[in-house]
Amino acid sequence: MDFAFDARTEELRGRLLAFMDEHVLPAEAVAEEQRAALASPWDTPAVVEELKAEARRRGLWNLFLPDSEYGAGLTNLQYAPLAEITGRSPQLAPTALNCAAPDTGNMEVLAQFGDERQRKQWLEPLLAGEIRSAFAMTEPDVASSDATNITTRIERASDGTDEYVITGRKWYISGAMNPDCAIFIVMGKTDPDGADIRRQQSMVLVPRDTPGVTVKRAMKVFGYEDHSHGGHAEVVFDHARVPVTNLIGEEGGGFAIAQARLGPGRIHHCMRLIGMAERAIELMCRRAVSRDAFGKALAQQGVVHNWIADARVTVEQLRLLVLKTAWMMDTVGNRGAHTEIQAIKIATPRAVVDILDRAIQLHGAGGVSQDFPLAELYAGARTLMIADGPDEVHQRSLARRELKKYL
Ligand SMILES: Cc1cc2nc3c(=O)[nH]c(=O)nc-3n(C[C@H](O)[C@H](O)[C@H](O)COP(=O)(O)OP(=O)(O)OC[C@H]3O[C@@H](n4cnc5c(N)ncnc54)[C@H](O)[C@@H]3O)c2cc1C
């Protein structure tokens, strides 16, 4: 077994680390300052566009797409350590590299399931970083971790036009508050009474400016608006009409597309979470050696040693599991790596939440303040125990597969 990264990965890592140090990390405070001066907090600060241009110049663009026709053509194993590095600054770096959720998942869907016209109209501007997108599945009125519960209707127009009429309410639709978000991929039911509950759903492309689409309000995360991610919006579809050619794939194929979309998305989250944990460890160590309490440096307290050591051990374990999962996705496919994808989605957010919690504790009041990134990182990591499938849903499915071996 060879634990080294290959030459291409090492070369890209070097380039990305330099970009992070020279541009991304210094831009964090600039972005905050610029956002405070914007007409709307949902607009994109100018420094983000500058970062995007610089990333493109440095060949650090669309690294997430394994398809070399559209992206960098990296394997999951090659992309994993790069995504980890972007996780050190999750508010800026993924966007700078055009590797941010939910656009990444949406681009994958369009590349894999979109037709030529859909790819031209929506995938190309997304790949160029000219627009943003959102993925609208979750609904406030039903337990949406079970996607068969979705109630949004996608009906053929009864007036003879070749259109779908979409009616429903969605919430926590990431990115939708950002005015650059031009297109929604909406999941709803075309056949709510169909015998196969996994064939009732379809996905359609709904441009933001479609009459009947209202981005109603920004949902908060722990009481805060998540500006850097373009917010998480409540969106109402009130008899919104789109041409039937906006269907992605086939009618009844929405559930399967959602499953395909979530595999890579989940591993990307976990890769970035490891980068978040690395940042927490770094901040913890810097703080511990630079502050004294009761006559000695915090770094000399045994409990601080335990926190740092435990964090390091956990990160090393998680990274190995994430890299193994990436390797399996490359070698046996996303379906073959199902158990591993679920294992990392269960293990990583909760472990990183724990590490961030300790890092916050070590920083005292500074830990919960806006002067360190820890509180924001904590909120991001904690929500990943819910978003893209709550832990319990993955545990249920993983355990059932494990039990099956003995039945
Ligand atoms: C910050 C953030 C961003 C998001 N972005 C998006 C987005 O862009 N697009 C989108 O469509 N959605 C998005 N979501 C929504 C997210 O995917 C859903 O919240 C998630 O799938 C859970 O659905 P739900 O909230 O309806 O919870 P429910 O389905 O009501 O579940 C609630 C709880 O019930 C428990 N539970 C459920 N099933 C089981 C089970 N089988 N066994 C044991 N316990 C169980 C779990 O603890 C779960 O947390 C986002 C959420 C957050 C917080």
Short mmCIF file of C-alpha atoms and ligand atoms in Angstrom, two decimals:
data_model
loop_
_atom_site.label_atom_id
_atom_site.label_comp_id
_atom_site.label_asym_id
_atom_site.label_seq_id
_atom_site.Cartn_x
_atom_site.Cartn_y
_atom_site.Cartn_z
CA MET A 1 0.00 0.00 0.00
CA ASP A 2 1.38 3.39 -1.01
CA PHE A 3 0.28 6.35 1.13
CA ALA A 4 2.01 9.01 -0.98
CA PHE A 5 0.11 11.38 -3.26
CA ASP A 6 0.99 11.13 -6.94
CA ALA A 7 3.07 13.76 -8.73
CA ARG A 8 0.10 15.67 -10.18
CA THR A 9 -1.59 15.89 -6.77
CA GLU A 10 1.61 17.07 -5.10
CA GLU A 11 2.13 19.72 -7.77
CA LEU A 12 -1.45 20.99 -7.41
CA ARG A 13 -1.19 20.91 -3.61
CA GLY A 14 1.88 23.13 -3.75
CA ARG A 15 0.13 25.56 -6.08
CA LEU A 16 -3.02 25.60 -3.94
CA LEU A 17 -1.18 26.05 -0.64
CA ALA A 18 0.63 29.07 -2.11
CA PHE A 19 -2.67 30.51 -3.37
CA MET A 20 -4.24 30.03 0.09
CA ASP A 21 -1.35 31.76 1.89
CA GLU A 22 -0.86 34.56 -0.60
CA HIS A 23 -4.48 35.34 -1.46
CA VAL A 24 -7.30 33.46 0.29
CA LEU A 25 -6.40 33.74 3.97
CA PRO A 26 -5.52 37.47 3.71
CA ALA A 27 -8.83 38.04 1.87
CA GLU A 28 -10.98 36.73 4.75
CA ALA A 29 -10.96 40.02 6.66
CA VAL A 30 -11.23 42.03 3.41
CA ALA A 31 -14.37 40.12 2.38
CA GLU A 32 -15.98 40.84 5.76
CA GLU A 33 -15.19 44.53 5.48
CA GLN A 34 -16.45 44.76 1.91
CA ARG A 35 -19.64 42.88 2.74
CA ALA A 36 -20.46 45.35 5.49
CA ALA A 37 -20.32 48.15 2.89
CA LEU A 38 -22.45 46.39 0.23
CA ALA A 39 -25.94 47.60 -0.66
CA SER A 40 -27.22 44.08 0.06
CA PRO A 41 -25.36 41.58 2.29
CA TRP A 42 -26.20 38.90 -0.27
CA ASP A 43 -24.16 40.55 -3.03
CA THR A 44 -20.71 39.12 -3.73
CA PRO A 45 -17.79 41.15 -2.31
CA ALA A 46 -15.36 42.34 -5.01
CA VAL A 47 -12.47 40.43 -3.46
CA VAL A 48 -14.25 37.13 -4.24
CA GLU A 49 -14.24 37.94 -7.96
CA GLU A 50 -10.55 38.85 -7.70
CA LEU A 51 -9.84 35.50 -6.04
CA LYS A 52 -11.75 33.67 -8.78
CA ALA A 53 -9.73 35.41 -11.49
CA GLU A 54 -6.45 34.61 -9.70
CA ALA A 55 -7.41 30.96 -9.17
CA ARG A 56 -8.20 30.64 -12.88
CA ARG A 57 -4.89 32.21 -13.80
CA ARG A 58 -3.13 29.66 -11.59
CA GLY A 59 -4.96 26.70 -13.14
CA LEU A 60 -6.89 26.03 -9.92
CA TRP A 61 -10.37 25.93 -11.44
CA ASN A 62 -13.16 23.32 -11.52
CA LEU A 63 -10.86 20.81 -9.85
CA PHE A 64 -13.80 18.81 -8.51
CA LEU A 65 -15.11 17.52 -11.87
CA PRO A 66 -13.67 14.10 -12.72
CA ASP A 67 -14.88 14.54 -16.30
CA SER A 68 -11.92 16.05 -18.18
CA GLU A 69 -14.26 17.44 -20.85
CA TYR A 70 -15.57 19.95 -18.31
CA GLY A 71 -13.19 20.00 -15.36
CA ALA A 72 -9.66 19.16 -14.31
CA GLY A 73 -10.21 15.43 -14.81
CA LEU A 74 -8.89 14.54 -11.36
CA THR A 75 -9.83 11.32 -9.61
CA ASN A 76 -11.53 11.55 -6.22
CA LEU A 77 -8.26 10.44 -4.64
CA GLN A 78 -6.41 13.30 -6.35
CA TYR A 79 -9.08 15.86 -5.50
CA ALA A 80 -9.44 14.83 -1.81
CA PRO A 81 -6.27 16.50 -0.45
CA LEU A 82 -7.02 19.63 -2.52
CA ALA A 83 -10.56 19.93 -1.15
CA GLU A 84 -9.09 19.46 2.32
CA ILE A 85 -6.89 22.51 1.81
CA THR A 86 -9.89 24.62 0.70
CA GLY A 87 -11.65 23.57 3.92
CA ARG A 88 -9.21 25.75 5.85
CA SER A 89 -11.18 28.72 4.54
CA PRO A 90 -14.57 27.23 3.68
CA GLN A 91 -16.26 30.60 3.20
CA LEU A 92 -13.91 31.73 0.43
CA ALA A 93 -11.64 29.05 -1.00
CA PRO A 94 -14.22 26.67 -2.54
CA THR A 95 -15.96 29.60 -4.27
CA ALA A 96 -12.64 31.01 -5.45
CA LEU A 97 -11.87 27.71 -7.17
CA ASN A 98 -15.44 27.27 -8.50
CA CYS A 99 -15.63 24.18 -6.31
CA ALA A 100 -18.37 25.26 -3.90
CA ALA A 101 -21.57 23.44 -3.01
CA PRO A 102 -24.29 23.43 -4.19
CA ASP A 103 -22.90 24.44 -7.61
CA THR A 104 -20.58 21.44 -7.73
CA GLY A 105 -23.43 18.95 -7.32
CA ASN A 106 -25.57 20.86 -9.79
CA MET A 107 -22.78 20.93 -12.38
CA GLU A 108 -22.31 17.18 -11.92
CA VAL A 109 -26.03 16.63 -12.48
CA LEU A 110 -26.01 18.75 -15.64
CA ALA A 111 -22.83 17.10 -16.95
CA GLN A 112 -24.19 13.62 -16.28
CA PHE A 113 -27.93 13.91 -16.91
CA GLY A 114 -28.49 17.21 -18.77
CA ASP A 115 -29.14 17.34 -22.52
CA GLU A 116 -27.08 19.41 -24.91
CA ARG A 117 -29.30 22.49 -24.70
CA GLN A 118 -29.37 22.39 -20.88
CA ARG A 119 -25.61 22.01 -20.73
CA LYS A 120 -25.09 24.93 -23.09
CA GLN A 121 -27.56 27.21 -21.29
CA TRP A 122 -26.68 26.41 -17.66
CA LEU A 123 -23.61 24.20 -17.32
CA GLU A 124 -21.33 26.40 -19.41
CA PRO A 125 -21.93 29.63 -17.42
CA LEU A 126 -21.65 27.66 -14.18
CA LEU A 127 -18.32 26.18 -15.26
CA ALA A 128 -17.16 29.68 -16.17
CA GLY A 129 -18.19 30.96 -12.72
CA GLU A 130 -20.52 33.54 -14.29
CA ILE A 131 -23.66 32.42 -12.43
CA ARG A 132 -24.50 30.45 -9.30
CA SER A 133 -27.19 27.80 -8.75
CA ALA A 134 -29.28 26.15 -6.05
CA PHE A 135 -30.72 22.71 -5.40
CA ALA A 136 -34.27 22.72 -4.04
CA MET A 137 -35.42 19.51 -2.41
CA THR A 138 -36.13 20.08 1.30
CA GLU A 139 -39.60 21.23 2.36
CA PRO A 140 -40.62 22.74 5.70
CA ASP A 141 -43.86 20.77 5.95
CA VAL A 142 -42.55 17.20 5.58
CA ALA A 143 -39.65 15.14 6.95
CA SER A 144 -37.42 15.69 3.96
CA SER A 145 -34.65 13.31 5.02
CA ASP A 146 -37.04 10.82 3.44
CA ALA A 147 -37.19 12.20 -0.10
CA THR A 148 -40.29 10.14 -0.92
CA ASN A 149 -42.20 12.57 1.35
CA ILE A 150 -41.66 15.56 -0.97
CA THR A 151 -45.00 17.18 -1.87
CA THR A 152 -44.02 19.82 -4.46
CA ARG A 153 -46.01 19.16 -7.63
CA ILE A 154 -44.57 19.23 -11.14
CA GLU A 155 -47.67 18.88 -13.35
CA ARG A 156 -48.15 18.99 -17.09
CA ALA A 157 -50.06 22.20 -17.95
CA SER A 158 -53.73 21.48 -18.59
CA ASP A 159 -54.05 24.26 -21.20
CA GLY A 160 -52.28 22.32 -23.93
CA THR A 161 -48.96 24.19 -23.72
CA ASP A 162 -45.77 22.12 -23.51
CA GLU A 163 -45.09 23.29 -19.97
CA TYR A 164 -44.77 22.03 -16.43
CA VAL A 165 -46.53 23.89 -13.64
CA ILE A 166 -44.62 23.79 -10.35
CA THR A 167 -46.23 24.38 -6.98
CA GLY A 168 -44.61 23.91 -3.59
CA ARG A 169 -42.57 25.40 -0.78
CA LYS A 170 -38.90 24.69 -0.12
CA TRP A 171 -36.53 25.87 2.59
CA TYR A 172 -32.83 25.89 3.46
CA ILE A 173 -32.07 26.23 -0.23
CA SER A 174 -28.37 27.10 -0.09
CA GLY A 175 -27.10 29.89 -2.27
CA ALA A 176 -30.55 31.14 -3.26
CA MET A 177 -30.25 34.52 -1.52
CA ASN A 178 -27.32 35.45 -3.75
CA PRO A 179 -28.61 37.46 -6.74
CA ASP A 180 -26.04 35.65 -8.95
CA CYS A 181 -27.99 32.42 -8.33
CA ALA A 182 -29.76 32.22 -11.68
CA ILE A 183 -31.05 28.66 -11.78
CA PHE A 184 -32.72 26.20 -9.42
CA ILE A 185 -32.78 22.45 -9.83
CA VAL A 186 -36.15 21.62 -8.28
CA MET A 187 -37.21 18.18 -7.12
CA GLY A 188 -40.95 17.48 -7.06
CA LYS A 189 -43.49 14.84 -7.93
CA THR A 190 -44.71 14.25 -11.46
CA ASP A 191 -46.53 11.05 -10.46
CA PRO A 192 -47.57 11.32 -6.78
CA ASP A 193 -49.79 8.24 -6.96
CA GLY A 194 -47.31 6.02 -8.79
CA ALA A 195 -46.91 2.50 -7.36
CA ASP A 196 -43.13 2.78 -7.09
CA ILE A 197 -42.48 5.49 -4.47
CA ARG A 198 -38.98 6.04 -5.87
CA ARG A 199 -40.31 6.80 -9.35
CA GLN A 200 -42.78 9.50 -8.36
CA GLN A 201 -40.15 12.28 -8.40
CA SER A 202 -38.60 14.29 -11.20
CA MET A 203 -36.16 17.18 -11.45
CA VAL A 204 -36.67 20.33 -13.47
CA LEU A 205 -34.61 23.40 -14.16
CA VAL A 206 -36.38 26.56 -12.99
CA PRO A 207 -34.77 29.91 -13.81
CA ARG A 208 -34.88 32.30 -10.85
CA ASP A 209 -36.74 34.95 -12.86
CA THR A 210 -39.66 32.61 -13.70
CA PRO A 211 -43.00 34.24 -12.75
CA GLY A 212 -44.39 32.43 -9.68
CA VAL A 213 -40.94 31.92 -8.10
CA THR A 214 -40.45 33.91 -4.89
CA VAL A 215 -37.29 33.85 -2.83
CA LYS A 216 -39.12 34.66 0.38
CA ARG A 217 -36.63 34.97 3.19
CA ALA A 218 -33.22 33.95 4.44
CA MET A 219 -33.28 31.06 6.90
CA LYS A 220 -30.82 31.51 9.73
CA VAL A 221 -28.21 29.08 11.02
CA PHE A 222 -27.94 29.20 14.82
CA GLY A 223 -29.62 32.59 14.59
CA TYR A 224 -27.16 34.00 12.02
CA GLU A 225 -27.48 34.68 8.32
CA ASP A 226 -24.91 32.69 6.38
CA HIS A 227 -23.91 35.41 3.91
CA SER A 228 -20.80 33.80 2.53
CA HIS A 229 -22.71 30.77 1.27
CA GLY A 230 -25.27 32.94 -0.45
CA GLY A 231 -27.69 32.23 2.39
CA HIS A 232 -30.19 29.42 2.81
CA ALA A 233 -33.52 30.60 1.45
CA GLU A 234 -37.16 29.75 1.72
CA VAL A 235 -38.43 29.61 -1.85
CA VAL A 236 -42.06 29.43 -2.94
CA PHE A 237 -43.13 28.04 -6.32
CA ASP A 238 -46.67 29.21 -7.04
CA HIS A 239 -47.79 27.80 -10.39
CA ALA A 240 -44.36 28.57 -11.85
CA ARG A 241 -44.25 27.46 -15.50
CA VAL A 242 -41.24 26.10 -17.37
CA PRO A 243 -41.03 24.33 -20.75
CA VAL A 244 -41.15 20.52 -20.53
CA THR A 245 -37.69 20.54 -22.10
CA ASN A 246 -36.43 21.76 -18.70
CA LEU A 247 -36.90 18.27 -17.32
CA ILE A 248 -33.56 16.72 -16.36
CA GLY A 249 -33.32 13.13 -17.54
CA GLU A 250 -36.68 11.37 -17.63
CA GLU A 251 -39.94 11.72 -15.69
CA GLY A 252 -39.65 9.53 -12.60
CA GLY A 253 -35.86 9.75 -12.60
CA GLY A 254 -35.56 12.45 -9.92
CA PHE A 255 -34.95 10.16 -6.96
CA ALA A 256 -32.14 8.32 -8.71
CA ILE A 257 -30.52 11.60 -9.80
CA ALA A 258 -30.71 12.89 -6.21
CA GLN A 259 -28.93 9.76 -4.99
CA ALA A 260 -26.24 10.13 -7.66
CA ARG A 261 -25.80 13.81 -6.78
CA LEU A 262 -25.30 13.24 -3.09
CA GLY A 263 -22.41 10.72 -3.24
CA PRO A 264 -19.65 13.06 -4.45
CA GLY A 265 -21.19 15.98 -2.49
CA ARG A 266 -20.87 14.07 0.75
CA ILE A 267 -17.21 13.19 0.28
CA HIS A 268 -16.43 16.79 -0.71
CA HIS A 269 -18.00 18.01 2.56
CA CYS A 270 -15.91 15.52 4.52
CA MET A 271 -12.70 16.52 2.79
CA ARG A 272 -13.32 20.18 3.61
CA LEU A 273 -14.26 19.29 7.19
CA ILE A 274 -10.82 17.76 7.67
CA GLY A 275 -9.30 21.05 6.50
CA MET A 276 -11.50 22.84 9.02
CA ALA A 277 -10.19 20.55 11.75
CA GLU A 278 -6.60 21.22 10.67
CA ARG A 279 -7.26 24.95 10.96
CA ALA A 280 -8.71 24.42 14.43
CA ILE A 281 -5.63 22.48 15.54
CA GLU A 282 -3.34 25.18 14.17
CA LEU A 283 -5.30 27.92 15.97
CA MET A 284 -5.37 25.85 19.14
CA CYS A 285 -1.60 25.39 19.13
CA ARG A 286 -0.88 29.05 18.32
CA ARG A 287 -3.18 30.19 21.11
CA ALA A 288 -1.80 27.68 23.61
CA VAL A 289 1.80 28.82 23.16
CA SER A 290 0.96 32.53 23.20
CA ARG A 291 -1.14 32.91 26.38
CA ASP A 292 -0.31 32.40 30.04
CA ALA A 293 -2.74 31.65 32.84
CA PHE A 294 -1.88 31.00 36.47
CA GLY A 295 1.83 31.38 35.88
CA LYS A 296 2.36 29.18 32.84
CA ALA A 297 1.53 28.92 29.18
CA LEU A 298 -1.76 27.24 28.31
CA ALA A 299 0.41 24.88 26.25
CA GLN A 300 1.85 23.52 29.49
CA GLN A 301 -1.52 22.38 30.84
CA GLY A 302 -2.05 18.63 30.63
CA VAL A 303 -5.64 19.00 29.53
CA VAL A 304 -4.53 21.10 26.56
CA HIS A 305 -2.07 18.35 25.60
CA ASN A 306 -4.96 15.88 25.65
CA TRP A 307 -7.12 18.11 23.44
CA ILE A 308 -4.35 18.62 20.90
CA ALA A 309 -3.28 14.97 20.85
CA ASP A 310 -6.85 13.67 20.58
CA ALA A 311 -7.55 16.11 17.76
CA ARG A 312 -4.45 15.02 15.84
CA VAL A 313 -5.27 11.30 16.27
CA THR A 314 -8.87 11.88 15.14
CA VAL A 315 -7.87 13.87 12.07
CA GLU A 316 -5.37 11.21 10.97
CA GLN A 317 -8.04 8.51 11.32
CA LEU A 318 -10.66 10.51 9.46
CA ARG A 319 -8.29 11.39 6.64
CA LEU A 320 -7.39 7.75 6.06
CA LEU A 321 -11.08 6.80 5.91
CA VAL A 322 -11.89 9.66 3.54
CA LEU A 323 -8.96 8.78 1.27
CA LYS A 324 -9.97 5.11 1.26
CA THR A 325 -13.50 6.16 0.33
CA ALA A 326 -12.20 8.37 -2.48
CA TRP A 327 -10.08 5.48 -3.77
CA MET A 328 -13.08 3.14 -3.68
CA MET A 329 -15.25 5.65 -5.56
CA ASP A 330 -12.53 5.72 -8.23
CA THR A 331 -12.11 1.95 -8.39
CA VAL A 332 -15.52 0.38 -7.70
CA GLY A 333 -17.79 3.39 -8.30
CA ASN A 334 -20.06 5.41 -6.03
CA ARG A 335 -22.46 2.52 -5.51
CA GLY A 336 -19.67 0.16 -4.53
CA ALA A 337 -18.40 2.77 -2.06
CA HIS A 338 -21.83 3.34 -0.51
CA THR A 339 -20.98 2.03 2.97
CA GLU A 340 -17.75 4.03 3.09
CA ILE A 341 -19.47 7.23 1.93
CA GLN A 342 -22.02 6.81 4.69
CA ALA A 343 -19.33 5.98 7.24
CA ILE A 344 -17.39 9.19 6.57
CA LYS A 345 -20.59 11.28 6.51
CA ILE A 346 -21.43 9.91 9.98
CA ALA A 347 -17.91 10.06 11.43
CA THR A 348 -16.48 13.32 10.11
CA PRO A 349 -18.91 16.13 11.05
CA ARG A 350 -19.39 14.97 14.64
CA ALA A 351 -15.65 14.46 15.23
CA VAL A 352 -14.82 17.86 13.72
CA VAL A 353 -17.56 19.51 15.81
CA ASP A 354 -15.82 18.03 18.85
CA ILE A 355 -12.40 19.36 17.80
CA LEU A 356 -13.84 22.81 17.09
CA ASP A 357 -15.59 22.78 20.45
CA ARG A 358 -12.26 22.24 22.21
CA ALA A 359 -10.56 24.90 20.09
CA ILE A 360 -13.34 27.36 21.02
CA GLN A 361 -12.90 26.48 24.70
CA LEU A 362 -9.16 27.11 24.52
CA HIS A 363 -9.80 30.55 23.00
CA GLY A 364 -12.14 31.58 25.80
CA ALA A 365 -14.45 34.44 24.77
CA GLY A 366 -12.38 34.85 21.60
CA GLY A 367 -13.56 31.41 20.54
CA VAL A 368 -17.17 32.47 20.24
CA SER A 369 -16.29 35.90 18.81
CA GLN A 370 -16.13 37.19 15.27
CA ASP A 371 -12.36 37.76 15.59
CA PHE A 372 -11.57 34.08 15.05
CA PRO A 373 -13.15 31.79 12.45
CA LEU A 374 -13.93 29.08 15.02
CA ALA A 375 -17.57 29.92 15.78
CA GLU A 376 -18.41 30.10 12.08
CA LEU A 377 -16.55 26.84 11.40
CA TYR A 378 -18.41 25.22 14.28
CA ALA A 379 -21.80 26.25 12.89
CA GLY A 380 -20.81 24.93 9.45
CA ALA A 381 -19.61 21.59 10.80
CA ARG A 382 -22.63 21.15 13.08
CA THR A 383 -25.13 21.69 10.29
CA LEU A 384 -23.41 18.92 8.32
CA MET A 385 -24.75 16.45 10.89
CA ILE A 386 -28.15 17.34 9.35
CA ALA A 387 -27.60 18.61 5.80
CA ASP A 388 -27.16 16.06 2.99
CA GLY A 389 -28.91 13.50 5.17
CA PRO A 390 -28.98 13.48 8.99
CA ASP A 391 -26.55 11.11 10.76
CA GLU A 392 -29.36 8.80 11.89
CA VAL A 393 -30.53 8.20 8.33
CA HIS A 394 -27.02 7.14 7.27
CA GLN A 395 -26.68 5.00 10.40
CA ARG A 396 -29.99 3.30 9.63
CA SER A 397 -28.98 2.46 6.10
CA LEU A 398 -25.42 1.41 6.98
CA ALA A 399 -26.63 -0.84 9.82
CA ARG A 400 -29.26 -2.46 7.61
CA ARG A 401 -26.64 -3.32 5.03
CA GLU A 402 -24.38 -4.72 7.74
CA LEU A 403 -27.22 -6.80 9.24
CA LYS A 404 -28.17 -8.16 5.83
CA LYS A 405 -24.96 -10.20 5.83
CA TYR A 406 -26.34 -12.24 8.72
CA LEU A 407 -29.94 -12.68 7.63
C1 LIG B 1 -27.28 24.80 6.52
C2 LIG B 1 -28.17 23.88 5.73
C3 LIG B 1 -28.12 23.89 4.34
C4 LIG B 1 -28.99 23.10 3.59
N1 LIG B 1 -28.96 23.18 2.22
C5 LIG B 1 -29.93 22.53 1.51
C6 LIG B 1 -30.03 22.73 0.09
O1 LIG B 1 -29.25 23.46 -0.51
N2 LIG B 1 -31.05 22.10 -0.57
C7 LIG B 1 -31.94 21.28 0.07
O2 LIG B 1 -32.82 20.76 -0.59
N3 LIG B 1 -31.85 21.06 1.41
C8 LIG B 1 -30.88 21.68 2.14
N4 LIG B 1 -30.80 21.50 3.52
C9 LIG B 1 -31.78 20.66 4.17
C10 LIG B 1 -31.25 19.33 4.66
O3 LIG B 1 -30.81 18.52 3.60
C11 LIG B 1 -32.38 18.70 5.47
O4 LIG B 1 -32.55 19.49 6.64
C12 LIG B 1 -32.12 17.24 5.84
O5 LIG B 1 -32.20 16.39 4.73
C13 LIG B 1 -33.11 16.75 6.90
O6 LIG B 1 -34.44 16.98 6.51
P1 LIG B 1 -35.43 17.70 7.54
O7 LIG B 1 -34.83 18.98 7.98
O8 LIG B 1 -36.78 17.74 6.93
O9 LIG B 1 -35.44 16.77 8.83
P2 LIG B 1 -36.41 15.55 9.10
O10 LIG B 1 -36.49 14.66 7.92
O11 LIG B 1 -37.66 16.08 9.69
O12 LIG B 1 -35.58 14.78 10.23
C14 LIG B 1 -35.43 15.33 11.55
C15 LIG B 1 -34.61 14.43 12.40
O13 LIG B 1 -35.26 13.19 12.55
C16 LIG B 1 -34.30 12.19 12.78
N5 LIG B 1 -34.52 11.08 11.83
C17 LIG B 1 -34.95 11.15 10.55
N6 LIG B 1 -34.98 9.94 10.00
C18 LIG B 1 -34.56 9.08 10.95
C19 LIG B 1 -34.35 7.68 10.99
N7 LIG B 1 -34.59 6.91 9.92
N8 LIG B 1 -33.91 7.13 12.14
C20 LIG B 1 -33.67 7.91 13.24
N9 LIG B 1 -33.83 9.23 13.24
C21 LIG B 1 -34.27 9.81 12.13
C22 LIG B 1 -32.93 12.80 12.57
O14 LIG B 1 -32.33 13.10 13.80
C23 LIG B 1 -33.25 14.08 11.82
O15 LIG B 1 -32.28 15.10 12.04
C24 LIG B 1 -29.91 22.25 4.27
C25 LIG B 1 -29.93 22.21 5.68
C26 LIG B 1 -29.09 23.01 6.40
C27 LIG B 1 -29.17 22.98 7.91
#
